[in-house]
Amino acid sequence: MFWRFGFHTVSPVDTLLEKEDVTVEELMDQDDILQELRAANSKLIEFLCLPEVLGRLFGYLNFDTEEQQVDMKYPYLAGEILSCEEVWGLSKAILENKELLTSYWEILDKPAPLDSLQAAYFSKIIGTLLGKKSDEMIAFIKSQPGAVDKFLLHLETPAIMDIVLKLISLDELPSGAGVIEWLSSEGLMSRLIDQLNPTRDPETHSTVASIILDIITISKSNNRQESNAGPNALISELKSEKSITKLVDYMLDSSAPNAASVLVNGIGIFIELIRGNCGDDEPNDLFQYNRPFAPIDLSDMLRVLSGRLGDFQNILTNPRNLSEYIDTTVGKVKPLGFERLKVCELYAELLHCANVNMSDSESGDEAQEISQEDDAGTILKQKYINHKIVASCLDLFFAHPWNNFLHTIVYDILHQVLNLPYEVDVNKGLILSVFNDAGITSRITDAQKLCDSTPESPKTIRLGYMGHLTFIAEEVVRLIERCPEVAADVKDQVETEAWKEYVSKTLREIKERDQQPLGGQRPNLLNGFNDTDEDDYEEEEEDVDREQFSRYLTPSGELRSQFVSSFDDDDESDEEDPDWLSKLEQTGINSLASAEHAQEGDETKRFMTIADWSADFHDNFEPSHKDNVEEEEDEHFQTRQGTALVEEDTTDLIEVAPLPESK
């Protein structure tokens, strides 16, 4: 039976659209409305693009949850319909109806905080319009009075700030050119920094810092796609001396209640700026950068922070909001505090930035000469020497033996300092401060003695910084071996008996121990089973698998089928011969096993084995009937047996000659 119109079934949506007075609510009551929309149902799209229908859809999204309990079915469907990315006609119809879009934009006029669901629908629809009709939607947003003010009003609503980040990301597209300059002219960055005022709550600080970090990340991604592009207007404003000074003042305001929160979040912004500029370079290429994008000049930031290093040092010695002692698994410990940890991390990143700044100044193609005294990196390093930054960080290193985050940061600082070119005067002074001010060699030997004596005490464990301390000692030894001038300048520190004994004995034993495999040698080597034997064993397993598969395709499979067929035909004869099973075990099955285990390449032997098996099979299963029955069975078996030729090549492909047809 055939249907007149094939197998096509009419959708309920199409049926409703045939009605003249159909409403959008009737359509949204259908379960497959979204499916039909994404399938580009032309009738449905044409209906939804009508101005009055769009008005109804936007009306469901502009609800007031305080006045009434809203049924979220229609708002959900309205949001999904208006943000459908598969339908371009809807986006075009929305942008053509500017009055309707302007009315929907007034959601931002509501007091904060917005309803999370309403904000999510708003962000999704605006984001879809920005993705499909970027130039038209950007022009619409620019035409709205106080657009940036409205964005900042809902600063703590993540969905609204996603629109701002979406706008910034469009700067890399031709249709989005100039959007960052417009945001900068509206004072977006300066207003964000104002939100970091220490009188505001820590939640606001965290939110604003997260937004600024996202802006830095997006801007860095845009710059990488344009190798000759410098920082955009927002980043240029952020790294300016005015913005950095304001932010540092907020961070170091000792009288403000939430200055510690600003300090932690502000340092995160500085670190992201530095890492975005030089964070992808390898440590070995510290002075030979090959960046695929134009570096950002952070000299203003270095100068401002260099002038406030004394205040940062005061935080290390006199931390704010720090508890006395806390209980840990190793007993009562005086905490380091997140504030001091971030300051140490800032020191490490500033040193990275100073090295990059000096490298760019020395290897630049510009004709102007920059005096070493005026270079921002040189100024910073000189401040490090004056304030004994490295020594203070090393003091914290030994004072907090269980803070592995701190140990990693301090090791990073020392690794940078001990690998600086000794020929540069400021580098020489910084390296010598590690030996003279920090007393690195004596601190290492004293810590080793303390660690050796600690495990001897009851219920104690090895100190937590010993691994990083070994790395630091190796850096010191390599520096002395690489640069004899250093050894001569710090002769008093490196010629002591304690240091010599540590290098010649303790450090050597540690290195030898660390080079040994964890847990000793591999067990297979101890048992005389080497890697070659293991490879041979794997090859043998592969050969066995290949052979078994080959046997599966040989005529032995046919013989098994014949065995079963003959067994079914001769049930009565088998019952009359009680010894048939023993005969089969002695002859037939053994012959079959011999045929299956024949070696590859021995075709004659295999063929003869199959023939012998056939004869044995015929003898063992000879029926008890005489005369005609015997002759018929024999003729029947001979006809079915035939002759099988097996040919095997190196690729394990098998050809089986067809059996002759029975007459």
PDB file of C-alpha atoms in Angstrom, residues 8 76 110 140-141 177 184 274 306 313 346 364 425 440 450 484 537:
ATOM      1  CA  HIS A   8       5.881  13.189   5.322  1.00  0.00           C
ATOM      2  CA  TYR A  76      11.977  30.726  28.355  1.00  0.00           C
ATOM      3  CA  LYS A 110      16.198  48.888  36.426  1.00  0.00           C
ATOM      4  CA  PHE A 140      22.758  50.849  18.119  1.00  0.00           C
ATOM      5  CA  ILE A 141      24.626  50.476  21.441  1.00  0.00           C
ATOM      6  CA  ALA A 177      36.718  48.410  14.495  1.00  0.00           C
ATOM      7  CA  SER A 184      37.897  54.133  26.334  1.00  0.00           C
ATOM      8  CA  ILE A 274      53.513  41.457  32.915  1.00  0.00           C
ATOM      9  CA  SER A 306      59.914  51.123  42.204  1.00  0.00           C
ATOM     10  CA  GLN A 313      58.535  45.951  52.256  1.00  0.00           C
ATOM     11  CA  LEU A 346      54.893  40.685  42.605  1.00  0.00           C
ATOM     12  CA  GLY A 364      65.777  47.859  19.925  1.00  0.00           C
ATOM     13  CA  ASP A 425      76.890  46.835  37.036  1.00  0.00           C
ATOM     14  CA  ILE A 440      72.878  32.389  50.865  1.00  0.00           C
ATOM     15  CA  LEU A 450      68.827  21.534  60.873  1.00  0.00           C
ATOM     16  CA  PRO A 484      85.053  32.893  38.307  1.00  0.00           C
ATOM     17  CA  TYR A 537      57.512 -12.037  23.605  1.00  0.00           C
TER      18      TYR A 537
END
